[in-house]
Coordinates of C-alpha atoms in Angstrom, one line a residue:
M1 CA 9.1 40.0 -42.5
N2 CA 10.2 38.2 -39.4
R3 CA 9.4 40.3 -36.4
G4 CA 11.2 38.0 -33.9
N5 CA 10.6 34.5 -32.6
F6 CA 8.2 35.5 -29.8
L7 CA 5.8 37.6 -32.0
E8 CA 5.9 35.1 -34.9
L9 CA 5.1 32.2 -32.5
M10 CA 2.1 34.2 -31.1
T11 CA 0.8 34.8 -34.6
F12 CA 1.4 31.1 -35.5
R13 CA -0.7 30.0 -32.5
K14 CA -3.5 32.4 -33.5
E15 CA -3.5 31.1 -37.1
C16 CA -3.6 27.5 -35.7
G17 CA -6.9 28.1 -33.9
D18 CA -5.9 29.1 -30.4
I19 CA -9.1 31.0 -29.5
R20 CA -7.7 32.6 -26.3
V21 CA -4.6 34.0 -28.0
A22 CA -6.7 35.2 -31.0
Q23 CA -9.2 36.9 -28.7
H24 CA -6.4 38.5 -26.7
L25 CA -4.6 39.9 -29.7
E26 CA -7.8 41.3 -31.3
T27 CA -9.5 42.8 -28.2
A28 CA -6.7 43.9 -25.9
G29 CA -5.5 47.5 -26.1
K30 CA -2.1 48.4 -27.4
R31 CA -0.6 48.8 -24.0
N32 CA -2.0 45.5 -22.8
L33 CA -0.8 43.1 -25.5
Y34 CA 2.2 41.9 -23.4
Q35 CA 4.4 41.7 -26.5
S36 CA 6.9 44.4 -26.0
K37 CA 10.6 43.6 -25.6
V38 CA 10.4 44.9 -22.0
I39 CA 7.7 42.3 -21.2
Q40 CA 9.6 39.6 -22.9
N41 CA 12.7 40.4 -20.9
D42 CA 10.8 40.4 -17.6
I43 CA 9.3 37.0 -18.4
I44 CA 12.7 35.5 -19.5
Q45 CA 14.3 37.0 -16.4
G46 CA 11.5 35.5 -14.2
C47 CA 12.1 32.0 -15.7
G48 CA 15.9 32.4 -15.0
E49 CA 15.2 33.4 -11.4
E50 CA 13.0 30.4 -10.9
I51 CA 15.7 28.1 -12.2
V52 CA 18.3 29.7 -9.9
A53 CA 15.8 29.3 -7.0
T54 CA 15.6 25.6 -7.8
I55 CA 19.4 25.3 -7.8
M56 CA 19.6 27.1 -4.5
E57 CA 17.2 24.6 -3.0
R58 CA 19.5 21.8 -4.0
I59 CA 22.4 23.6 -2.2
S60 CA 20.4 23.8 1.0
T61 CA 20.2 20.0 1.2
T62 CA 24.0 19.6 1.2
K63 CA 25.0 23.1 2.6
Y64 CA 28.6 23.0 1.2
Y65 CA 29.4 23.9 -2.4
S66 CA 32.3 25.0 -4.6
I67 CA 32.4 27.9 -7.1
L68 CA 33.8 27.5 -10.6
F69 CA 34.5 30.4 -13.0
D70 CA 36.1 31.0 -16.3
E71 CA 36.3 34.0 -18.7
T72 CA 35.8 34.4 -22.5
P73 CA 35.0 37.3 -24.8
D74 CA 31.6 37.4 -26.5
I75 CA 30.7 38.5 -30.0
N76 CA 30.9 42.2 -28.9
H77 CA 34.5 41.5 -27.5
L78 CA 33.0 42.1 -24.0
S79 CA 34.5 39.8 -21.3
Q80 CA 31.9 37.4 -20.1
L81 CA 32.6 35.5 -16.8
S82 CA 30.9 32.2 -16.6
L83 CA 29.9 31.3 -13.0
F84 CA 29.1 27.8 -11.7
K85 CA 28.5 26.1 -8.4
H86 CA 29.5 22.5 -7.7
V87 CA 27.7 20.1 -5.3
V88 CA 28.2 16.6 -6.8
R89 CA 26.9 18.1 -10.2
E90 CA 27.9 21.4 -11.7
D91 CA 25.2 23.9 -12.4
F92 CA 25.5 27.0 -14.5
L93 CA 24.4 30.2 -12.6
R94 CA 25.1 33.1 -14.9
F95 CA 27.2 35.0 -17.4
V96 CA 28.7 38.2 -15.9
D97 CA 30.1 41.3 -17.7
G98 CA 33.0 41.6 -15.3
R99 CA 33.9 45.2 -16.2
Q100 CA 30.3 46.3 -15.8
V101 CA 30.0 44.8 -12.3
L102 CA 33.4 46.2 -11.4
E103 CA 32.3 49.7 -12.5
E104 CA 29.1 49.5 -10.5
M105 CA 31.1 48.4 -7.4
Q106 CA 33.6 51.2 -7.8
V107 CA 30.9 53.8 -8.4
R108 CA 29.0 52.6 -5.3
E109 CA 32.2 52.8 -3.2
Y110 CA 32.9 56.3 -4.6
D111 CA 29.4 57.5 -3.8
D112 CA 29.6 56.1 -0.2
A113 CA 32.9 57.9 0.4
R114 CA 31.9 61.2 -1.2
D115 CA 30.5 64.1 0.7
P116 CA 26.8 64.4 -0.1
D117 CA 27.0 68.2 -0.1
D118 CA 29.9 68.3 -2.6
V119 CA 28.1 68.5 -6.0
E120 CA 30.3 71.1 -7.7
D121 CA 32.1 68.6 -9.9
E122 CA 28.8 67.2 -11.3
D123 CA 28.1 67.9 -15.0
D124 CA 24.7 68.8 -16.6
D125 CA 23.6 65.1 -16.5
G126 CA 24.3 64.8 -12.8
V127 CA 27.3 62.5 -13.3
D128 CA 30.5 63.2 -11.5
A129 CA 33.4 63.7 -13.9
E130 CA 35.8 61.7 -11.7
T131 CA 33.7 58.5 -12.2
E132 CA 34.4 58.5 -15.9
D133 CA 38.1 57.7 -15.2
I134 CA 37.4 54.5 -13.1
E135 CA 39.8 51.7 -14.1
Q136 CA 38.1 48.9 -16.0
S137 CA 41.0 46.5 -16.0
L138 CA 40.1 42.9 -14.9
T139 CA 43.2 42.2 -12.9
G140 CA 43.3 39.2 -10.6
V141 CA 42.2 41.2 -7.6
N142 CA 39.3 42.8 -9.5
L143 CA 38.2 39.5 -11.0
G144 CA 38.1 38.0 -7.4
K145 CA 36.0 40.9 -6.3
V146 CA 33.5 40.4 -9.2
V147 CA 33.1 36.7 -8.3
V148 CA 32.5 37.5 -4.6
Q149 CA 29.9 40.2 -5.6
C150 CA 28.1 37.7 -7.8
M151 CA 28.0 35.1 -5.1
L152 CA 26.4 37.6 -2.7
R153 CA 23.9 38.7 -5.3
I154 CA 22.8 35.1 -6.0
G155 CA 22.5 34.4 -2.3
L156 CA 25.4 32.0 -1.8
N157 CA 26.8 32.0 1.7
P158 CA 30.6 32.5 1.4
N159 CA 31.2 30.7 4.7
Y160 CA 30.0 27.4 3.2
C161 CA 32.1 27.7 0.0
V162 CA 34.8 24.9 0.4
G163 CA 36.5 25.0 -3.0
I164 CA 37.4 27.4 -5.8
G165 CA 37.8 25.9 -9.3
A166 CA 39.7 27.9 -12.0
D167 CA 42.3 27.3 -14.6
G168 CA 46.0 27.7 -13.8
C169 CA 46.7 31.1 -15.3
S170 CA 48.7 33.6 -13.3
V171 CA 45.7 36.0 -13.0
N172 CA 43.9 33.3 -11.0
T173 CA 46.7 31.6 -9.1
S174 CA 49.1 34.5 -8.1
E175 CA 49.8 34.3 -4.4
N176 CA 49.7 38.1 -4.0
V177 CA 47.3 39.5 -6.6
G178 CA 45.4 36.4 -7.8
A179 CA 41.6 36.1 -8.1
I180 CA 41.6 32.9 -5.9
Q181 CA 43.6 34.7 -3.2
E182 CA 41.0 37.6 -3.3
I183 CA 38.0 35.2 -3.1
Q184 CA 39.6 33.4 -0.1
K185 CA 39.5 36.7 1.9
T186 CA 35.7 36.4 1.9
A187 CA 35.3 32.7 1.5
V188 CA 37.7 31.8 4.3
N189 CA 37.0 28.1 4.3
A190 CA 37.5 27.7 0.5
V191 CA 40.6 25.9 -0.8
R192 CA 42.0 26.0 -4.3
A193 CA 40.9 22.9 -6.2
P194 CA 42.9 23.0 -9.5
C195 CA 41.3 21.8 -12.7
Q196 CA 42.7 18.3 -13.3
N197 CA 41.8 18.5 -16.9
H198 CA 43.7 21.8 -17.3
I199 CA 46.7 20.3 -15.5
L200 CA 46.6 17.3 -17.9
N201 CA 46.4 19.5 -21.0
L202 CA 49.3 21.7 -19.8
S203 CA 51.4 18.7 -19.0
I204 CA 50.7 17.1 -22.4
S205 CA 51.6 20.4 -24.1
K206 CA 55.1 20.0 -22.6
A207 CA 55.6 17.2 -25.2
S208 CA 55.7 20.0 -27.9
V209 CA 59.0 21.0 -26.3
V210 CA 60.5 18.0 -28.0
P211 CA 61.8 19.2 -31.4
A212 CA 60.4 16.3 -33.4
V213 CA 56.9 16.8 -31.8
K214 CA 57.0 20.5 -32.4
K215 CA 57.6 19.9 -36.1
A216 CA 54.9 17.2 -36.4
V217 CA 52.1 19.3 -34.9
H218 CA 53.1 22.5 -36.9
K219 CA 50.2 23.4 -39.2
H220 CA 50.8 23.3 -42.9
R221 CA 47.6 23.1 -44.8
P222 CA 46.6 24.0 -48.4
R223 CA 44.0 26.6 -49.0
D224 CA 41.6 24.4 -51.0
H225 CA 40.3 21.2 -49.3
R226 CA 38.0 20.0 -52.0
R227 CA 40.5 17.5 -53.4
L228 CA 41.3 16.2 -49.9
V229 CA 37.6 15.7 -49.1
K230 CA 37.1 13.9 -52.5
T231 CA 40.0 11.6 -51.9
F232 CA 39.8 11.1 -48.1
H233 CA 36.0 11.4 -48.0
R234 CA 36.2 13.7 -45.0
C235 CA 38.0 16.8 -43.7
L236 CA 40.9 16.5 -41.3
P237 CA 39.9 17.6 -37.8
K238 CA 41.3 21.0 -36.9
L239 CA 44.1 21.2 -34.4
C240 CA 42.8 22.8 -31.2
E241 CA 45.1 25.6 -30.0
T242 CA 43.9 25.8 -26.4
R243 CA 43.1 22.1 -25.8
W244 CA 46.2 20.2 -26.9
V245 CA 44.9 16.8 -25.8
E246 CA 42.0 17.1 -28.2
R247 CA 44.6 16.8 -31.0
H248 CA 44.5 13.1 -30.4
E249 CA 41.5 12.8 -32.8
A250 CA 43.4 14.8 -35.4
V251 CA 46.5 12.6 -35.0
Q252 CA 44.4 9.4 -35.1
V253 CA 42.6 10.4 -38.3
F254 CA 45.8 11.6 -40.0
H255 CA 47.6 8.3 -39.1
D256 CA 44.7 6.2 -40.4
G257 CA 44.4 8.2 -43.6
F258 CA 48.0 8.9 -44.3
S259 CA 47.9 7.2 -47.7
E260 CA 44.8 9.1 -48.8
V261 CA 46.2 12.4 -47.6
T262 CA 49.4 11.7 -49.5
A263 CA 47.4 10.9 -52.7
A264 CA 45.4 14.2 -52.3
L265 CA 48.5 16.2 -51.9
H266 CA 50.1 14.7 -55.0
S267 CA 47.0 15.6 -56.9
I268 CA 47.1 19.2 -55.6
C269 CA 50.7 19.5 -56.7
K270 CA 49.6 19.3 -60.4
W271 CA 47.3 22.3 -60.0
K272 CA 48.1 25.5 -61.9
D273 CA 47.4 27.5 -58.8
T274 CA 51.1 28.0 -57.7
D275 CA 50.1 28.9 -54.1
S276 CA 48.2 25.7 -53.4
S277 CA 50.6 23.5 -55.4
G278 CA 53.6 25.0 -53.7
K279 CA 52.1 24.4 -50.2
A280 CA 51.2 20.8 -51.2
N281 CA 54.8 20.2 -52.2
T282 CA 56.0 21.5 -48.9
L283 CA 53.6 19.3 -47.0
I284 CA 54.7 16.2 -48.9
T285 CA 58.3 16.9 -48.1
V286 CA 57.5 17.4 -44.4
I287 CA 55.3 14.3 -43.9
H288 CA 57.7 12.0 -45.8
Q289 CA 60.5 12.7 -43.5
P290 CA 61.5 9.7 -41.4
E291 CA 61.4 11.7 -38.2
F292 CA 57.8 12.8 -38.9
I293 CA 56.7 9.2 -39.5
V294 CA 58.2 8.0 -36.2
T295 CA 56.8 11.0 -34.3
L296 CA 53.3 10.5 -35.7
V297 CA 53.2 6.8 -34.5
C298 CA 54.6 7.8 -31.0
L299 CA 52.1 10.6 -30.6
R300 CA 49.3 8.3 -31.4
D301 CA 50.5 5.8 -28.8
V302 CA 51.1 8.3 -26.0
L303 CA 47.9 10.3 -26.6
S304 CA 45.8 7.1 -26.6
S305 CA 46.9 6.8 -22.9
T306 CA 45.7 10.3 -22.0
V307 CA 42.6 10.9 -24.0
S308 CA 40.4 8.7 -21.8
L309 CA 41.5 10.6 -18.8
S310 CA 40.6 13.9 -20.5
R311 CA 37.1 12.7 -21.4
F312 CA 36.6 11.3 -17.9
L313 CA 37.6 14.6 -16.3
Q314 CA 34.9 16.4 -18.3
K315 CA 32.1 14.5 -16.7
E316 CA 29.5 16.6 -14.8
V317 CA 29.3 14.1 -11.9
I318 CA 32.8 13.3 -10.6
D319 CA 34.5 13.7 -7.2
M320 CA 38.1 14.5 -6.4
E321 CA 38.8 11.0 -5.2
Q322 CA 37.9 9.6 -8.6
A323 CA 39.9 12.4 -10.4
L324 CA 43.0 11.8 -8.3
N325 CA 42.9 8.0 -8.9
A326 CA 42.4 8.5 -12.6
V327 CA 45.4 11.0 -12.8
Q328 CA 47.7 8.7 -10.8
D329 CA 46.6 5.7 -12.9
T330 CA 47.5 7.6 -16.1
I331 CA 50.9 8.5 -14.6
S332 CA 51.5 4.9 -13.7
V333 CA 50.7 3.8 -17.3
L334 CA 53.1 6.4 -18.7
E335 CA 55.8 5.4 -16.3
E336 CA 55.3 1.8 -17.2
K337 CA 55.7 2.7 -20.9
R338 CA 58.9 4.5 -20.0
R339 CA 60.4 1.6 -18.0
N340 CA 59.6 -0.8 -20.8
S341 CA 60.5 1.6 -23.6
E342 CA 62.7 -0.8 -25.5
E343 CA 59.9 -3.3 -25.8
M344 CA 57.1 -0.8 -26.3
F345 CA 59.0 1.3 -28.8
G346 CA 60.1 -1.8 -30.7
V347 CA 56.5 -2.5 -31.6
L348 CA 55.9 1.2 -32.5
F349 CA 59.1 1.3 -34.6
Q350 CA 57.9 -1.8 -36.6
E351 CA 54.6 0.0 -37.2
A352 CA 56.5 3.1 -38.4
E353 CA 58.6 1.0 -40.7
D354 CA 55.6 -0.6 -42.3
L355 CA 54.0 2.8 -42.9
A356 CA 57.3 4.1 -44.3
K357 CA 57.7 1.2 -46.7
E358 CA 54.3 2.0 -48.3
H359 CA 55.6 5.4 -49.3
D360 CA 59.3 4.5 -50.0
I361 CA 60.6 6.3 -46.9
D362 CA 63.9 5.1 -45.4
L363 CA 63.8 5.3 -41.6
Q364 CA 67.5 4.4 -41.4
N365 CA 68.3 7.8 -43.0
L366 CA 68.9 9.6 -39.7
P367 CA 68.9 13.4 -39.4
R368 CA 72.2 15.3 -39.3
S369 CA 73.7 16.0 -35.9
A370 CA 74.0 19.6 -34.8
G371 CA 76.8 20.9 -32.6
R372 CA 80.3 19.6 -31.7
G373 CA 80.3 16.3 -29.8
R374 CA 76.7 15.4 -30.6
H375 CA 76.7 12.2 -32.6
P376 CA 73.5 10.2 -33.0
T377 CA 73.6 6.5 -32.5
A378 CA 74.1 4.4 -35.6
D379 CA 71.0 2.4 -34.7
A380 CA 67.8 4.2 -36.0
E381 CA 65.5 2.5 -33.5
S382 CA 67.7 3.5 -30.5
F383 CA 68.1 7.0 -31.8
Y384 CA 64.3 7.6 -32.2
R385 CA 63.6 5.9 -28.9
Q386 CA 65.8 8.3 -27.1
T387 CA 65.1 11.6 -29.0
V388 CA 61.4 11.2 -29.5
Y389 CA 59.6 8.5 -27.5
N390 CA 61.5 8.7 -24.2
A391 CA 61.7 12.5 -24.3
M392 CA 58.0 12.8 -25.0
I393 CA 57.0 10.6 -22.0
D394 CA 59.5 12.2 -19.6
N395 CA 58.3 15.7 -20.3
I396 CA 54.6 14.7 -19.7
V397 CA 55.3 12.7 -16.5
V398 CA 57.6 15.2 -14.9
D399 CA 55.3 18.1 -15.5
L400 CA 52.2 16.2 -14.2
K401 CA 54.1 15.4 -11.0
L402 CA 55.2 19.0 -10.6
R403 CA 51.6 20.3 -11.0
L404 CA 50.3 17.7 -8.5
S405 CA 52.5 19.2 -5.8
P406 CA 51.9 18.7 -2.0
E407 CA 50.0 22.0 -1.9
V408 CA 47.6 20.7 -4.6
L409 CA 47.3 17.3 -3.0
E410 CA 46.3 18.9 0.3
C411 CA 42.8 19.0 -1.1
F412 CA 42.8 15.2 -1.3
K413 CA 43.5 14.4 2.4
L414 CA 39.8 14.0 3.1
N415 CA 39.8 10.9 0.9
L416 CA 41.4 9.1 3.9
L417 CA 37.9 9.0 5.4
I418 CA 36.7 6.8 2.6
P419 CA 36.5 3.2 4.0
S420 CA 38.6 1.4 1.4
V421 CA 41.3 4.1 1.5
M422 CA 41.2 4.2 5.3
L423 CA 41.7 0.4 5.7
E424 CA 44.7 0.5 3.3
D425 CA 46.4 3.4 5.3
E426 CA 45.1 3.3 8.8
N427 CA 48.1 5.2 10.3
G428 CA 47.8 7.9 7.7
A429 CA 44.1 8.3 8.3
K430 CA 44.6 8.5 12.1
A431 CA 47.4 11.1 11.7
A432 CA 45.2 13.2 9.4
L433 CA 42.6 13.7 12.1
E434 CA 44.6 16.6 13.6
H435 CA 44.8 18.2 10.2
Y436 CA 41.0 18.0 9.8
A437 CA 40.4 19.6 13.3
E438 CA 42.8 22.5 12.5
K439 CA 41.5 23.1 9.0
Y440 CA 37.8 22.8 9.5
E441 CA 37.2 24.2 13.0
S442 CA 35.8 27.4 11.7
L443 CA 33.6 25.7 9.0
L444 CA 32.1 23.3 11.6
E445 CA 31.9 26.1 14.2
T446 CA 33.6 23.9 16.8
P447 CA 36.7 24.6 18.9
R448 CA 39.7 22.7 17.6
S449 CA 40.3 20.7 20.8
T450 CA 36.6 19.7 21.1
L451 CA 36.4 18.9 17.4
L452 CA 39.5 16.7 17.6
H453 CA 38.1 14.8 20.6
K454 CA 34.8 14.1 18.9
L455 CA 36.5 13.2 15.6
K456 CA 38.8 10.6 17.2
A457 CA 35.8 9.0 18.9
E458 CA 33.8 8.8 15.6
W459 CA 36.8 7.6 13.7
G460 CA 37.2 4.7 16.1
L461 CA 33.6 3.6 15.5
W462 CA 34.0 4.2 11.8
R463 CA 37.1 2.1 11.6
A464 CA 35.6 -0.7 13.7
R465 CA 32.6 -0.9 11.5
W466 CA 34.5 -1.4 8.3
L467 CA 36.9 -3.8 9.8
R468 CA 33.9 -5.9 10.7
H469 CA 32.6 -5.6 7.2
K470 CA 36.0 -6.7 5.9
D471 CA 36.1 -9.8 8.1
Q472 CA 32.6 -10.7 6.9
N473 CA 33.6 -10.2 3.2
K474 CA 31.0 -7.5 2.7
V475 CA 31.3 -4.7 0.2
I476 CA 33.4 -1.7 1.4
P477 CA 32.7 1.7 -0.2
S478 CA 35.5 3.0 -2.4
T479 CA 33.9 6.3 -3.5
C480 CA 32.8 9.4 -1.7
I481 CA 29.1 9.1 -2.7
G482 CA 29.0 5.5 -1.6
S483 CA 30.6 6.4 1.8
I484 CA 28.1 9.1 2.4
D485 CA 25.2 6.7 1.7
E486 CA 26.6 4.4 4.4
C487 CA 27.4 7.2 6.9
D488 CA 24.6 7.7 9.5
A489 CA 24.2 11.4 10.4
D490 CA 23.4 10.6 14.0
L491 CA 26.2 8.1 14.5
F492 CA 28.9 9.9 12.5
P493 CA 27.9 13.6 12.2
I494 CA 31.4 15.1 11.9
I495 CA 32.7 12.4 9.4
R496 CA 29.6 12.9 7.3
E497 CA 30.1 16.7 7.2
L498 CA 33.8 16.2 6.1
L499 CA 32.7 13.7 3.4
L500 CA 30.2 16.3 2.1
V501 CA 33.1 18.8 1.9
L502 CA 35.1 16.3 -0.1
L503 CA 32.2 15.7 -2.4
A504 CA 31.8 19.4 -3.0
L505 CA 35.4 19.9 -4.1
P506 CA 35.5 20.2 -7.9
S507 CA 38.0 18.3 -10.1
S508 CA 37.6 20.2 -13.3
I509 CA 36.2 23.4 -14.9
A510 CA 35.3 21.7 -18.1
T511 CA 31.6 22.5 -17.7
A512 CA 32.4 26.2 -17.3
E513 CA 34.2 26.1 -20.6
L514 CA 31.3 24.2 -22.2
S515 CA 29.0 27.0 -21.3
F516 CA 30.9 29.2 -23.8
S517 CA 29.2 27.2 -26.6
T518 CA 25.9 28.2 -25.2
L519 CA 27.0 31.8 -25.1
R520 CA 28.0 31.8 -28.8
R521 CA 24.7 30.2 -29.8
L522 CA 22.7 32.9 -27.9
K523 CA 24.8 36.0 -28.5
T524 CA 25.3 36.0 -32.3
Y525 CA 26.0 38.7 -34.8
L526 CA 22.3 39.4 -35.2
R527 CA 21.9 39.7 -31.4
S528 CA 25.1 41.3 -30.4
V529 CA 23.6 44.0 -28.2
M530 CA 21.6 41.6 -26.0
K531 CA 21.8 42.8 -22.3
N532 CA 23.0 40.4 -19.6
D533 CA 19.6 40.0 -17.9
R534 CA 18.1 38.6 -21.1
L535 CA 21.2 36.6 -21.9
N536 CA 21.3 35.0 -18.5
G537 CA 17.6 34.1 -18.6
L538 CA 18.0 32.5 -22.1
A539 CA 21.2 30.7 -21.0
L540 CA 19.6 29.2 -17.9
L541 CA 16.6 28.0 -19.9
A542 CA 19.0 26.5 -22.5
V543 CA 21.4 24.9 -20.1
H544 CA 18.9 23.6 -17.5
R545 CA 16.4 22.1 -19.8
D546 CA 16.0 19.3 -17.2
I547 CA 14.6 21.7 -14.6
P548 CA 10.9 22.2 -14.9
V549 CA 9.8 25.9 -14.7
D550 CA 6.6 26.5 -12.7
K551 CA 4.6 28.9 -14.9
E552 CA 2.5 30.1 -11.9
K553 CA 5.6 31.2 -10.0
V554 CA 7.0 33.0 -13.1
I555 CA 3.7 34.9 -13.4
D556 CA 3.9 35.8 -9.7
R557 CA 7.5 37.1 -10.1
F558 CA 6.4 39.1 -13.2
A559 CA 3.4 40.6 -11.4
A560 CA 5.5 41.4 -8.3
K561 CA 8.2 43.1 -10.3
N562 CA 5.7 45.3 -12.2
L563 CA 3.8 46.1 -9.0
K564 CA 7.1 47.5 -7.6
G565 CA 7.5 49.6 -10.7
K566 CA 4.0 51.0 -10.4
Q567 CA 4.6 51.9 -6.7
K568 CA 7.8 53.7 -7.6
L569 CA 5.9 55.6 -10.3
A570 CA 3.2 56.6 -7.9
I571 CA 5.7 57.9 -5.3

């Protein structure tokens, strides 16, 4: 019978001839075996603390950081808050049971405000009855308080937090009761750095407003997939409900295997199972509509222009300058498609006609018009170009530009200090110096007037240096990391600090969402009651496999923790 991984591994080592382990297990007393779950948890927690200590040492070299957080329910339907810090790379810090932390905070506040002599309301267990009714709702304000509390527990200095990364839901972004607004009350120098990947996904989802697209992505699938696998030699990728852009793979696979899918559905139609055969008939009717064929080809083309950006924004090492350039390049590509829609859609329509001919589908059979005065054009190509292709691109581009509003782009003003950007827009870079002095006077602990005077002097030297490099045809840095490598701390101290702030601003919270996969692997149905201390230790070991754990330091932490426990017992 399996007694657990740790105990079974100890027994395995003993059976393999490890003399020290065998001697320990045979001669040690019952209370000195160091095999209990309490001991295991202490060791796992010590390993996690050692990894966090290593991450904190990295922060000390750059000083500035950003905080990323996202929320998901675990297997026990408990809300788990995933907390990350970002300094060039994104590092997982811990999972947090938000309601538990909130309850501890509220109980502590209640105890501090309560009269020590007032014990009449306490029950037999010594618990005040009023504390049982403490609200557990994770509103935006409460979520912000939980994040701040976790930052303080870990040892992060809120004054050096320069960015807050979260998704764009109202709980986080509300101006009055949002989590980001609440965090900024403590981390006064932090700015909201919206997730570019989340912006992209939300903008692409606007394409589903187009009626033809909405029909094309609607899920109609038979219950039994065996025939489809046998004919198509693989399963169709599932449509992701939360990450719309990831449907690109599903659209691509469906497009490439359209004939095989049709053959499989025709085979299912002959089954005696009326439920499966009926759904297969419905699917054949849907996918053989002219509008579906055109929409499928258009979706494949448009998503091919955005999927690369989505993958790029999920990288662990990426700065905001690169993210902004990638987003703006994608918008430019989509706008170019829109301007040349007649030429671009002509190629796509020919592709749709070829696919339609293979399955005896007539694209000239236009859908019926609805409503008085609405008459589709007689030309099928013009009709589908206006109602499907142009409408799809317009919705995506307009929404992307709205989400990248001036307030959001405020985060990117620091990119004017990057030499290649500065030389292209010298007037804009010089005008931005006053903004830097006003925005970062408290962070750099320098009066605004003094900071502006020093910054102008440094900027003059900084500009002269790169003009000289340009005249000599030398390489000019175009990224934030490259600029920092060329920025001498003694010659340009303020510019270097501002470039470090730019480098610390996050561009995506993709890594925070990827940590949810680790959570689901660790907290399974068989380990659903795992406490957060053990969960965080295992998660840190799983996520940060590249960080070596010093066994001697873990033993020291374990001994120090148990020494404190013995001292408390003695007292």
